[in-house]
Amino acid sequence: MVLLTLMAAITIGIVRLRNLFAVVVLGGIYSFLMASVLIVLDAVDVAMTEASVGAGISTVLMLGTLHLTKSEETVPTHTPILPLFVAVVTGAALIYGTFGLPPFGIADTPMHAGPGGDYLALSIPDTGVANVVTSVLSSYRGFDTLGETTVVFTAGIAVLLLLKRAIRPQSDK
Amino acid sequence: MRLDVVLRVATKFFLPFILLFAVYVQFHGDYGPGGGFQAGVIAAAAIILYAIIFGLAPTKRLVPPALVEALVPMGVLIFAGVGVAGFFTGANYLDYSNFAADQAHGQEWGIFLVEAGVLVTVSSTMLAIFYAFAGRGRR
């Protein structure tokens, strides 16, 4: 609860601040708080990813982007009514959706009735890997992870295509 | 960047530990939290830290961009190649059961190799994106 309150406070700070450097730093703090929330929820693997990617790499990339642009946000030219309306409607729909969720930490939810228990029971005899997250990611669901690796590869290649071309010397035309 | 002696010394002190932690996360992923993705990001973060403190030119001598860009598809090839290797052992694509004498050992080998592929692609992609951003400079 404390973590969520802090996250809400940081979100308000991000919305109100005009200095983009402070916004990037607050974004990093938000990611660390999110990682702490995930640790509280016992999702250690996801927390590790959130801390390293969200707070580490993306903060560095944002700072690199800031280095290329101005660090002061320009005053918006349009009224915030329509975006505010869209955000409020989306938020209300999401909150309405949470009423349909089962209570937190209940064992006999549809989520736990599926094959999850089989993975927990079979991971050690099947693969000898104690961390079920690793065995599901790499072995049972290896094809999905291959797809994810390909997504990372595609994203990297796309960024290289976009950014590398711009620094080609002028005589190349 | 002349006066930041504390940062330079602290970075040099921390870098081996960050890289060692990346290796630990990679190879201990079978038993604790972590795996190829997290280890790749941590390894890339160590090199990005070096680049921030010591400048881009020494980092590019240490880890050449050409090597990084060659490693981006290499990881996917390792992953897909491990999958194809499953065919030659008489199993399905991405089924590692026949890599060793018994199934559990084969699975461990397959997971190890696949995680190595993920590590290579993730860390080199992060570094390549960082190089692309940092190499542009202010116009």
PDB file of C-alpha atoms in Angstrom, chain A residues 20 97 126 134 138 148-149 162:
ATOM      1  CA  LEU A  20      12.216  16.448 -18.659  1.00  0.00           C
ATOM      2  CA  GLY A  97     -12.800  -4.748 -14.935  1.00  0.00           C
ATOM      3  CA  ASP A 126      11.268 -33.546 -16.576  1.00  0.00           C
ATOM      4  CA  THR A 134      13.270 -20.888 -16.294  1.00  0.00           C
ATOM      5  CA  SER A 138      13.187 -22.170 -22.061  1.00  0.00           C
ATOM      6  CA  GLU A 148      10.507 -13.034 -27.921  1.00  0.00           C
ATOM      7  CA  THR A 149      14.207 -13.180 -28.759  1.00  0.00           C
ATOM      8  CA  LEU A 162      16.525   4.365 -38.252  1.00  0.00           C
TER       9      LEU A 162
END
